[in-house]
CSV table of C-alpha atoms (C1' of nucleotides) in Angstrom, one decimal:
chain,number,residue,atom,x,y,z
A,21,MET,CA,9.0,35.3,-95.7
A,22,THR,CA,9.1,34.2,-92.1
A,23,GLU,CA,7.2,31.0,-92.9
A,24,ALA,CA,8.8,30.2,-96.3
A,25,ALA,CA,9.2,26.5,-95.8
A,26,PRO,CA,7.0,25.3,-93.0
A,27,ALA,CA,7.1,21.8,-94.4
A,28,ALA,CA,10.6,21.1,-93.2
A,29,MET,CA,10.5,21.3,-89.4
A,30,THR,CA,12.1,19.1,-86.8
A,31,ARG,CA,10.2,17.8,-83.8
A,32,ILE,CA,12.6,19.9,-81.8
A,33,GLN,CA,11.9,23.0,-83.8
A,34,GLN,CA,8.2,22.5,-83.5
A,35,LYS,CA,8.4,22.0,-79.8
A,36,ASN,CA,10.8,24.9,-79.1
A,37,ARG,CA,9.0,27.3,-81.3
A,38,ASP,CA,5.8,26.5,-79.5
A,39,LEU,CA,7.5,26.9,-76.1
A,40,ILE,CA,8.8,30.3,-77.2
A,41,LEU,CA,5.5,31.5,-78.5
A,42,GLU,CA,3.8,30.3,-75.3
A,43,GLY,CA,6.3,32.2,-73.2
A,44,ALA,CA,6.1,35.2,-75.4
A,45,LEU,CA,2.4,35.3,-75.1
A,46,THR,CA,2.7,35.4,-71.3
A,47,ALA,CA,5.4,38.1,-71.4
A,48,PHE,CA,3.9,40.3,-74.1
A,49,SER,CA,0.4,40.2,-72.6
A,50,ALA,CA,1.6,41.1,-69.2
A,51,ASN,CA,3.9,44.0,-70.1
A,52,GLY,CA,3.3,44.9,-73.7
A,53,PHE,CA,5.8,44.7,-76.5
A,54,ARG,CA,8.4,47.1,-75.1
A,55,GLY,CA,7.8,45.9,-71.5
A,56,ALA,CA,8.6,42.3,-72.3
A,57,THR,CA,12.3,41.3,-72.7
A,58,ILE,CA,13.7,38.4,-74.6
A,59,ASP,CA,15.2,37.2,-71.3
A,60,GLN,CA,11.7,37.0,-69.8
A,61,ILE,CA,10.4,35.1,-72.8
A,62,ALA,CA,13.4,32.7,-72.7
A,63,ARG,CA,12.9,32.1,-69.0
A,64,ALA,CA,9.2,31.5,-69.4
A,65,ALA,CA,10.0,29.0,-72.2
A,66,GLY,CA,12.8,27.3,-70.3
A,67,LEU,CA,15.4,28.2,-72.9
A,68,SER,CA,18.4,30.4,-73.0
A,69,LYS,CA,18.2,33.8,-74.7
A,70,PRO,CA,20.5,33.0,-77.6
A,71,ASN,CA,18.5,29.8,-78.2
A,72,VAL,CA,15.4,31.9,-78.5
A,73,LEU,CA,17.1,34.0,-81.1
A,74,TYR,CA,18.2,30.8,-82.8
A,75,TYR,CA,14.5,30.1,-83.6
A,76,PHE,CA,13.3,33.6,-84.2
A,77,ALA,CA,15.5,36.3,-85.8
A,78,SER,CA,14.3,39.1,-83.4
A,79,LYS,CA,11.9,40.0,-80.7
A,80,ASP,CA,9.9,41.7,-83.4
A,81,GLU,CA,9.5,38.5,-85.3
A,82,ILE,CA,8.2,36.7,-82.3
A,83,HIS,CA,5.7,39.3,-81.7
A,84,LYS,CA,4.5,39.4,-85.3
A,85,THR,CA,4.3,35.6,-85.5
A,86,LEU,CA,2.2,35.6,-82.3
A,87,LEU,CA,-0.2,38.2,-83.6
A,88,THR,CA,-0.7,36.7,-87.0
A,89,THR,CA,-1.1,33.2,-85.6
A,90,LEU,CA,-3.6,34.2,-82.9
A,91,LEU,CA,-5.6,36.6,-85.0
A,92,GLU,CA,-7.1,33.6,-86.9
A,93,MET,CA,-8.3,32.0,-83.7
A,94,TRP,CA,-9.4,35.4,-82.3
A,95,LEU,CA,-11.7,36.2,-85.2
A,96,ASP,CA,-13.0,32.7,-85.6
A,97,PRO,CA,-16.2,33.1,-83.6
A,98,LEU,CA,-17.3,36.0,-85.8
A,99,ARG,CA,-16.8,33.9,-88.9
A,100,ARG,CA,-19.1,31.4,-87.4
A,101,LEU,CA,-22.1,33.7,-87.7
A,102,ASP,CA,-24.5,31.5,-89.7
A,103,PRO,CA,-26.7,33.4,-92.1
A,104,GLN,CA,-29.1,30.5,-92.1
A,105,GLY,CA,-29.4,30.4,-88.3
A,106,ASP,CA,-31.9,32.2,-86.0
A,107,PRO,CA,-30.6,35.8,-85.9
A,108,LEU,CA,-31.0,36.5,-82.2
A,109,SER,CA,-29.6,33.1,-81.2
A,110,GLU,CA,-26.7,33.6,-83.5
A,111,VAL,CA,-25.8,36.9,-82.0
A,112,LEU,CA,-26.2,35.7,-78.5
A,113,ALA,CA,-24.1,32.6,-79.2
A,114,TYR,CA,-21.4,34.9,-80.6
A,115,ILE,CA,-21.5,37.0,-77.4
A,116,ARG,CA,-21.2,33.9,-75.3
A,117,ALA,CA,-18.3,32.6,-77.4
A,118,LYS,CA,-16.5,35.9,-77.0
A,119,LEU,CA,-17.1,35.9,-73.2
A,120,MET,CA,-15.7,32.4,-73.0
A,121,MET,CA,-12.6,33.6,-74.8
A,122,SER,CA,-12.1,36.4,-72.4
A,123,ARG,CA,-12.3,33.8,-69.6
A,124,ASP,CA,-10.2,31.1,-71.2
A,125,PHE,CA,-7.7,33.2,-73.3
A,126,PRO,CA,-7.2,36.5,-71.4
A,127,ARG,CA,-3.6,36.7,-72.5
A,128,GLU,CA,-4.6,36.7,-76.1
A,129,SER,CA,-7.1,39.4,-75.5
A,130,ARG,CA,-4.5,41.6,-73.7
A,131,LEU,CA,-2.0,41.0,-76.5
A,132,PHE,CA,-4.3,42.5,-79.0
A,133,ALA,CA,-5.4,45.2,-76.6
A,134,TYR,CA,-1.8,46.4,-76.2
A,135,GLU,CA,-1.2,46.2,-80.0
A,136,ILE,CA,-4.2,48.2,-80.9
A,137,LEU,CA,-3.6,50.7,-78.1
A,138,GLN,CA,-0.3,51.4,-79.6
A,139,GLY,CA,-1.9,52.1,-82.9
A,140,ALA,CA,-1.5,48.6,-84.2
A,141,PRO,CA,1.9,49.1,-85.8
A,142,HIS,CA,2.2,45.4,-86.6
A,143,LEU,CA,-1.3,44.9,-87.7
A,144,THR,CA,-2.0,47.8,-90.1
A,145,GLU,CA,-2.3,45.6,-93.1
A,146,VAL,CA,-4.5,43.0,-91.4
A,147,LEU,CA,-6.7,45.6,-89.8
A,148,GLY,CA,-7.5,47.5,-93.0
A,149,GLY,CA,-7.5,44.2,-95.0
A,150,GLY,CA,-8.7,40.9,-93.6
A,151,LEU,CA,-10.3,42.2,-90.4
A,152,ARG,CA,-12.3,44.9,-92.2
A,153,GLN,CA,-13.5,42.3,-94.7
A,154,ILE,CA,-14.7,40.0,-92.0
A,155,VAL,CA,-16.4,42.7,-90.1
A,156,ASP,CA,-18.1,44.1,-93.2
A,157,ASP,CA,-19.3,40.6,-94.1
A,158,SER,CA,-20.7,40.0,-90.7
A,159,ALA,CA,-22.3,43.5,-90.7
A,160,ALA,CA,-23.9,42.6,-93.9
A,161,ILE,CA,-25.4,39.5,-92.5
A,162,LEU,CA,-26.7,41.4,-89.5
A,163,GLY,CA,-28.0,44.1,-91.9
A,164,ARG,CA,-29.9,41.6,-93.9
A,165,TRP,CA,-31.5,40.2,-90.8
A,166,MET,CA,-32.6,43.7,-89.9
A,167,ASP,CA,-34.0,44.3,-93.4
A,168,GLU,CA,-36.1,41.2,-92.9
A,169,GLY,CA,-37.4,42.5,-89.6
A,170,ARG,CA,-35.9,39.6,-87.7
A,171,LEU,CA,-33.6,41.9,-85.7
A,172,ARG,CA,-34.2,45.4,-84.6
A,173,ARG,CA,-32.5,48.0,-86.8
A,174,VAL,CA,-29.2,49.3,-85.3
A,175,ASP,CA,-25.9,50.2,-86.8
A,176,PRO,CA,-24.3,46.7,-87.4
A,177,HIS,CA,-20.7,48.0,-87.1
A,178,HIS,CA,-21.3,49.6,-83.8
A,179,LEU,CA,-23.2,46.6,-82.7
A,180,ILE,CA,-20.1,44.6,-83.3
A,181,PHE,CA,-17.9,47.2,-81.6
A,182,SER,CA,-20.1,47.1,-78.5
A,183,ILE,CA,-19.9,43.4,-78.3
A,184,TRP,CA,-16.1,43.5,-78.6
A,185,ALA,CA,-15.9,46.3,-76.0
A,186,LEU,CA,-18.1,44.6,-73.5
A,187,THR,CA,-16.7,41.1,-73.8
A,188,GLN,CA,-13.1,42.0,-74.0
A,189,HIS,CA,-13.4,44.4,-71.1
A,190,TYR,CA,-13.6,41.5,-68.7
A,191,ALA,CA,-10.2,40.2,-69.9
A,192,ASP,CA,-8.4,43.4,-70.6
A,193,PHE,CA,-9.5,45.3,-67.5
A,194,ASP,CA,-9.7,42.4,-65.2
A,195,ALA,CA,-7.7,44.2,-62.5
A,196,GLN,CA,-10.3,47.0,-62.4
A,197,VAL,CA,-13.3,44.6,-62.5
A,198,ARG,CA,-11.9,42.6,-59.7
A,199,ALA,CA,-11.0,45.6,-57.6
A,200,VAL,CA,-14.5,47.0,-57.9
A,201,LEU,CA,-16.4,43.7,-57.6
A,202,GLY,CA,-14.3,42.1,-54.9
A,203,ALA,CA,-12.7,38.7,-54.9
A,204,SER,CA,-15.8,36.6,-54.1
A,205,ARG,CA,-17.7,37.3,-57.3
A,206,ASP,CA,-17.3,35.7,-60.7
A,207,PRO,CA,-17.4,38.6,-63.1
A,208,ILE,CA,-17.6,36.7,-66.4
A,209,ALA,CA,-20.4,34.4,-65.2
A,210,GLU,CA,-22.4,37.4,-64.1
A,211,ALA,CA,-21.6,39.2,-67.4
A,212,GLU,CA,-23.1,36.4,-69.3
A,213,GLY,CA,-26.5,37.1,-67.9
A,214,PHE,CA,-26.1,40.8,-68.2
A,215,ALA,CA,-25.0,40.7,-71.8
A,216,GLU,CA,-27.8,38.4,-72.8
A,217,ASP,CA,-30.3,40.6,-71.3
A,218,LEU,CA,-28.7,43.7,-72.8
A,219,TYR,CA,-28.6,42.4,-76.4
A,220,ARG,CA,-31.9,40.6,-76.2
A,221,ARG,CA,-33.5,43.9,-75.3
A,222,LEU,CA,-31.7,45.7,-78.0
A,223,LEU,CA,-32.2,43.3,-80.8
A,224,ALA,CA,-35.5,41.5,-80.3
A,225,PRO,CA,-37.7,42.9,-82.9
B,17,MET,CA,4.8,62.6,-49.6
B,18,THR,CA,5.2,63.7,-53.1
B,19,GLU,CA,3.0,66.7,-52.6
B,20,ALA,CA,4.1,67.6,-49.1
B,21,ALA,CA,4.1,71.3,-49.5
B,22,PRO,CA,2.1,72.3,-52.6
B,23,ALA,CA,1.6,75.8,-51.2
B,24,ALA,CA,5.1,76.9,-52.0
B,25,MET,CA,5.5,76.8,-55.7
B,26,THR,CA,7.2,79.2,-58.1
B,27,ARG,CA,5.6,80.3,-61.3
B,28,ILE,CA,8.4,78.5,-63.0
B,29,GLN,CA,7.8,75.4,-61.1
B,30,GLN,CA,4.1,75.5,-61.8
B,31,LYS,CA,4.7,76.0,-65.5
B,32,ASN,CA,7.4,73.4,-65.9
B,33,ARG,CA,5.6,70.8,-63.9
B,34,ASP,CA,2.6,71.3,-66.1
B,35,LEU,CA,4.7,71.1,-69.3
B,36,ILE,CA,6.2,67.9,-68.1
B,37,LEU,CA,2.9,66.3,-67.2
B,38,GLU,CA,1.5,67.4,-70.5
B,39,GLY,CA,4.4,65.8,-72.4
B,40,ALA,CA,4.3,62.8,-70.2
B,41,LEU,CA,0.6,62.3,-70.9
B,42,THR,CA,1.4,62.3,-74.6
B,43,ALA,CA,4.3,59.9,-74.2
B,44,PHE,CA,2.8,57.5,-71.8
B,45,SER,CA,-0.5,57.3,-73.6
B,46,ALA,CA,1.2,56.6,-76.9
B,47,ASN,CA,3.6,53.9,-75.8
B,48,GLY,CA,2.7,52.8,-72.3
B,49,PHE,CA,4.9,53.3,-69.2
B,50,ARG,CA,7.9,51.2,-70.3
B,51,GLY,CA,7.6,52.4,-73.9
B,52,ALA,CA,7.9,56.0,-73.0
B,53,THR,CA,11.3,57.4,-72.2
B,54,ILE,CA,12.2,60.4,-70.1
B,55,ASP,CA,13.9,61.9,-73.2
B,56,GLN,CA,10.6,61.7,-75.1
B,57,ILE,CA,8.9,63.4,-72.2
B,58,ALA,CA,11.6,66.1,-72.0
B,59,ARG,CA,11.4,66.7,-75.7
B,60,ALA,CA,7.7,66.9,-75.7
B,61,ALA,CA,7.9,69.4,-72.8
B,62,GLY,CA,10.6,71.4,-74.4
B,63,LEU,CA,13.0,70.8,-71.5
B,64,SER,CA,16.2,68.9,-71.1
B,65,LYS,CA,16.2,65.4,-69.5
B,66,PRO,CA,18.0,66.4,-66.3
B,67,ASN,CA,15.7,69.4,-65.9
B,68,VAL,CA,12.7,67.0,-66.0
B,69,LEU,CA,14.4,65.0,-63.2
B,70,TYR,CA,14.9,68.2,-61.4
B,71,TYR,CA,11.1,68.6,-61.0
B,72,PHE,CA,10.2,64.9,-60.6
B,73,ALA,CA,12.4,62.5,-58.8
B,74,SER,CA,11.8,59.6,-61.2
B,75,LYS,CA,9.9,58.5,-64.2
B,76,ASP,CA,7.7,56.5,-61.8
B,77,GLU,CA,6.8,59.6,-60.0
B,78,ILE,CA,5.8,61.4,-63.1
B,79,HIS,CA,3.6,58.5,-64.0
B,80,LYS,CA,2.0,58.3,-60.5
B,81,THR,CA,1.4,62.0,-60.4
B,82,LEU,CA,-0.3,61.9,-63.8
B,83,LEU,CA,-2.5,59.0,-62.8
B,84,THR,CA,-3.7,60.4,-59.5
B,85,THR,CA,-4.2,63.8,-60.9
B,86,LEU,CA,-6.2,62.7,-63.8
B,87,LEU,CA,-8.2,60.0,-62.0
B,88,GLU,CA,-10.1,62.8,-60.3
B,89,MET,CA,-11.2,64.3,-63.6
B,90,TRP,CA,-11.8,60.9,-65.1
B,91,LEU,CA,-14.3,59.8,-62.5
B,92,ASP,CA,-16.0,63.2,-62.2
B,93,PRO,CA,-18.9,62.4,-64.6
B,94,LEU,CA,-19.9,59.4,-62.5
B,95,ARG,CA,-20.0,61.5,-59.3
B,96,ARG,CA,-22.4,63.8,-61.1
B,97,LEU,CA,-25.2,61.1,-61.2
B,98,ASP,CA,-28.0,63.0,-59.5
B,99,PRO,CA,-30.1,60.9,-57.3
B,100,GLN,CA,-32.9,63.5,-57.6
B,101,GLY,CA,-32.8,63.6,-61.4
B,102,ASP,CA,-34.7,61.6,-63.9
B,103,PRO,CA,-33.1,58.1,-63.9
B,104,LEU,CA,-33.0,57.5,-67.6
B,105,SER,CA,-31.9,61.0,-68.4
B,106,GLU,CA,-29.2,60.8,-65.8
B,107,VAL,CA,-27.7,57.6,-67.2
B,108,LEU,CA,-27.9,58.8,-70.8
B,109,ALA,CA,-26.2,62.0,-69.8
B,110,TYR,CA,-23.5,60.0,-68.1
B,111,ILE,CA,-23.0,58.0,-71.3
B,112,ARG,CA,-22.9,61.1,-73.4
B,113,ALA,CA,-20.3,62.7,-71.0
B,114,LYS,CA,-18.1,59.6,-71.2
B,115,LEU,CA,-18.3,59.6,-75.0
B,116,MET,CA,-17.3,63.2,-75.1
B,117,MET,CA,-14.3,62.4,-72.9
B,118,SER,CA,-13.3,59.7,-75.3
B,119,ARG,CA,-13.4,62.3,-78.0
B,120,ASP,CA,-11.8,65.1,-76.2
B,121,PHE,CA,-9.4,63.3,-73.9
B,122,PRO,CA,-8.3,60.1,-75.7
B,123,ARG,CA,-4.8,60.3,-74.2
B,124,GLU,CA,-6.2,60.1,-70.7
B,125,SER,CA,-8.3,57.1,-71.6
B,126,ARG,CA,-5.3,55.3,-73.1
B,127,LEU,CA,-3.2,56.2,-70.1
B,128,PHE,CA,-5.6,54.4,-67.8
B,129,ALA,CA,-6.1,51.6,-70.3
B,130,TYR,CA,-2.4,50.8,-70.3
B,131,GLU,CA,-2.2,51.0,-66.5
B,132,ILE,CA,-5.1,48.7,-65.9
B,133,LEU,CA,-3.9,46.3,-68.7
B,134,GLN,CA,-0.7,46.0,-66.7
B,135,GLY,CA,-2.6,45.0,-63.6
B,136,ALA,CA,-2.8,48.6,-62.3
B,137,PRO,CA,0.5,48.4,-60.3
B,138,HIS,CA,0.3,52.2,-59.6
B,139,LEU,CA,-3.4,52.2,-58.8
B,140,THR,CA,-4.0,49.3,-56.6
B,141,GLU,CA,-4.8,51.4,-53.5
B,142,VAL,CA,-7.0,53.7,-55.5
B,143,LEU,CA,-8.8,50.9,-57.3
B,144,GLY,CA,-9.8,49.0,-54.2
B,145,GLY,CA,-10.4,52.2,-52.2
B,146,GLY,CA,-11.8,55.4,-53.8
B,147,LEU,CA,-12.8,53.9,-57.1
B,148,ARG,CA,-14.7,51.1,-55.6
B,149,GLN,CA,-16.5,53.5,-53.2
B,150,ILE,CA,-17.6,55.7,-56.1
B,151,VAL,CA,-18.8,52.8,-58.1
B,152,ASP,CA,-20.6,51.2,-55.2
B,153,ASP,CA,-22.3,54.5,-54.4
B,154,SER,CA,-23.4,55.0,-58.0
B,155,ALA,CA,-24.5,51.4,-58.2
B,156,ALA,CA,-26.6,52.0,-55.1
B,157,ILE,CA,-28.3,55.0,-56.7
B,158,LEU,CA,-29.0,52.9,-59.8
B,159,GLY,CA,-30.3,50.1,-57.6
B,160,ARG,CA,-32.6,52.4,-55.8
B,161,TRP,CA,-34.0,53.7,-59.1
B,162,MET,CA,-34.6,50.1,-60.1
B,163,ASP,CA,-36.3,49.3,-56.8
B,164,GLU,CA,-38.7,52.2,-57.5
B,165,GLY,CA,-39.4,50.8,-60.9
B,166,ARG,CA,-38.1,53.8,-62.7
B,167,LEU,CA,-35.4,51.8,-64.4
B,168,ARG,CA,-35.4,48.2,-65.5
B,169,ARG,CA,-33.7,45.8,-63.2
B,170,VAL,CA,-30.2,44.9,-64.3
B,171,ASP,CA,-26.9,44.4,-62.3
B,172,PRO,CA,-25.8,48.0,-61.6
B,173,HIS,CA,-22.1,47.1,-61.5
B,174,HIS,CA,-22.2,45.4,-64.9
B,175,LEU,CA,-24.2,48.2,-66.2
B,176,ILE,CA,-21.4,50.6,-65.3
B,177,PHE,CA,-18.8,48.3,-66.7
B,178,SER,CA,-20.6,48.1,-70.0
B,179,ILE,CA,-20.8,51.8,-70.2
B,180,TRP,CA,-17.1,52.1,-69.5
B,181,ALA,CA,-16.3,49.4,-72.0
B,182,LEU,CA,-18.4,50.9,-74.8
B,183,THR,CA,-17.4,54.5,-74.4
B,184,GLN,CA,-13.7,54.0,-73.8
B,185,HIS,CA,-13.5,51.6,-76.7
B,186,TYR,CA,-13.7,54.5,-79.1
B,187,ALA,CA,-10.6,56.1,-77.5
B,188,ASP,CA,-8.6,53.1,-76.6
B,189,PHE,CA,-9.1,51.0,-79.8
B,190,ASP,CA,-9.4,54.0,-82.1
B,191,ALA,CA,-6.9,52.4,-84.5
B,192,GLN,CA,-9.2,49.4,-85.0
B,193,VAL,CA,-12.4,51.4,-85.2
B,194,ARG,CA,-10.9,53.6,-87.8
B,195,ALA,CA,-9.5,50.7,-89.8
B,196,VAL,CA,-12.8,49.0,-89.9
B,197,LEU,CA,-15.0,52.0,-90.4
B,198,GLY,CA,-12.8,53.8,-92.9
B,199,ALA,CA,-11.6,57.4,-92.7
B,200,SER,CA,-14.8,59.2,-93.8
B,201,ARG,CA,-17.0,58.3,-90.9
B,202,ASP,CA,-17.2,59.9,-87.5
B,203,PRO,CA,-17.1,57.0,-85.0
B,204,ILE,CA,-18.0,58.8,-81.8
B,205,ALA,CA,-20.8,60.8,-83.4
B,206,GLU,CA,-22.4,57.6,-84.6
B,207,ALA,CA,-21.7,55.8,-81.3
B,208,GLU,CA,-23.8,58.5,-79.5
B,209,GLY,CA,-26.9,57.4,-81.4
B,210,PHE,CA,-26.1,53.8,-81.0
B,211,ALA,CA,-25.4,54.0,-77.3
B,212,GLU,CA,-28.5,56.0,-76.6
B,213,ASP,CA,-30.7,53.5,-78.4
B,214,LEU,CA,-28.9,50.6,-76.6
B,215,TYR,CA,-29.3,51.9,-73.1
B,216,ARG,CA,-32.7,53.3,-73.6
B,217,ARG,CA,-33.9,49.9,-74.7
B,218,LEU,CA,-32.2,48.2,-71.8
B,219,LEU,CA,-33.2,50.5,-69.1
B,220,ALA,CA,-36.6,52.0,-70.0
B,221,PRO,CA,-39.0,50.3,-67.5
C,9,DC,C1',30.5,4.4,-85.6
C,10,DC,C1',31.1,8.2,-88.3
C,11,DT,C1',29.8,12.6,-90.2
C,12,DG,C1',27.3,16.3,-91.4
C,13,DA,C1',23.4,19.0,-89.9
C,14,DT,C1',21.0,20.7,-86.2
C,15,DC,C1',20.9,22.6,-81.7
C,16,DC,C1',22.7,25.2,-77.8
C,17,DT,C1',25.4,28.4,-74.9
C,18,DG,C1',28.9,31.6,-72.5
C,19,DA,C1',31.0,35.5,-73.5
C,20,DC,C1',30.7,39.6,-75.6
C,21,DC,C1',29.1,44.1,-78.1
C,22,DG,C1',26.9,48.5,-79.0
C,23,DT,C1',23.0,51.1,-77.8
C,24,DT,C1',19.4,52.8,-74.9
C,25,DT,C1',17.8,54.2,-70.7
C,26,DG,C1',17.0,55.9,-65.9
C,27,DG,C1',19.3,58.5,-63.1
C,28,DT,C1',23.4,61.5,-60.9
C,29,DC,C1',26.4,65.5,-60.3
C,30,DA,C1',29.2,69.3,-60.4
C,31,DA,C1',29.2,73.5,-62.6
C,32,DT,C1',26.8,77.3,-64.7
C,33,DA,C1',23.0,80.4,-65.6
C,34,DT,C1',19.0,82.8,-64.1
C,35,DT,C1',15.7,84.7,-61.1
C,36,DC,C1',14.3,86.8,-56.8
C,37,DC,C1',14.4,90.0,-53.4
C,38,DG,C1',16.3,92.9,-49.7
D,6,DC,C1',23.4,96.1,-57.0
D,7,DG,C1',24.6,91.8,-54.7
D,8,DG,C1',24.1,87.5,-53.0
D,9,DA,C1',21.2,83.7,-51.9
D,10,DA,C1',17.8,80.6,-53.8
D,11,DT,C1',16.3,78.6,-57.8
D,12,DA,C1',16.8,76.7,-62.4
D,13,DT,C1',19.4,74.4,-66.1
D,14,DT,C1',22.7,71.7,-68.5
D,15,DG,C1',26.6,68.8,-70.4
D,16,DA,C1',29.0,65.1,-69.1
D,17,DC,C1',28.9,61.0,-67.1
D,18,DC,C1',27.5,56.2,-65.0
D,19,DA,C1',25.7,51.6,-64.2
D,20,DA,C1',22.2,48.6,-65.6
D,21,DA,C1',19.3,46.5,-68.9
D,22,DC,C1',18.5,45.2,-73.4
D,23,DG,C1',18.5,43.4,-78.2
D,24,DG,C1',21.4,41.0,-80.7
D,25,DT,C1',26.0,38.4,-82.4
D,26,DC,C1',29.4,34.8,-82.7
D,27,DA,C1',32.6,31.2,-82.2
D,28,DG,C1',32.7,26.9,-80.5
D,29,DG,C1',30.9,22.9,-78.4
D,30,DA,C1',27.1,19.4,-77.6
D,31,DT,C1',23.6,16.6,-79.6
D,32,DC,C1',21.1,14.2,-83.0
D,33,DA,C1',19.8,11.8,-87.4
D,34,DG,C1',20.9,8.9,-91.1
D,35,DG,C1',24.0,6.0,-93.7
DNA sequence: CCTGATCCTGACCGTTTGGTCAATATTCCG
DNA sequence: CGGAATATTGACCAAACGGTCAGGATCAGG
């Protein structure tokens, strides 16, 4: 309903909608849905508040559009698990990809973190639908590798959870990580080595 | 300054402050700091809004009091790492304790999650001070065990981060875990087995 | 250059929210 | 009991916020 006719869109529309979503990503990821104001979003986008509402009917719609747009990108690495590939390499590549996303797209990570913390009011359909499907599919691939003895047997769903938890931790709880580690260290670079070691140990048959 | 004279406190004061903090924990952990309103807190506590402000000068002070009060309890399991104990048992016991806290105190977990997501504006001193100290101390214990060859060598800080990430994931992202796993499963009970396997593999020398 | 569609904004509105205050009720204690 | 200390509340306030709207600026196409 929000994207009924995406075909017809002016250059200006395209540009301003992008600006708004970009500003909204910054605002929502910094303060959560309720903490972010339309004024903040407008300022970050370089537009006036009424102009923002000219392109999006409500704050809610901006948020929803952001979530659904970014979810695609967010889950992409999991979809890339290649059933034909080498199991351990595939898993380690996935972990590396997720860590790089925490490094390069921390705002996106925090956006989802806020949403899920809140009980995912805007994502319930997606969570129980598309997400679950993708996770189940990936878990099935992992399970098959385990059946074949090419990966140690563990619960595939919890394996995925643990990878999410660990990799997103460095984006979501960055403030804590930095406070504990100090300013001079590079948390994510270090995490790469740690995570590889961890999951190699766990999964090597 | 907030707790200048804790000695003098009426029964009524004690009871109502507790009620308020209890209600605030529910409100803040469900909606974050900005998402929670004093009215919500008051209703949850069974008091009127002005009465809540009679016991706490501001919403901010309620939040700060909650955080500092609960941080103690939250970090307690880490303090319990016994340098004299069996290394692997100690770590596994810590993990089990953290998982039980995710099960029994999910509100506390989410309260901290929100705060740190936001950049920990109310915890900066604590993070860089007390927390860092405790983590460094624990990391030192773990490091010594590794020196002695009683634990496999990994980065102690990232080991702690990974335990936090995994165990708190089940409280903070409960909505997602439940959506993916379905209603009939018991995530945390399953996680216990998974986590023990994971860290036994990683750390057994 | 004209005109209709698109784009943009200042001013405004109703509601919510954090917080205040004067007045009243309740408790405590000599 | 009586009065001081403590506790409680309805009414209120100013600021912030999401959202509206009428009117003006700008742009695209003929």
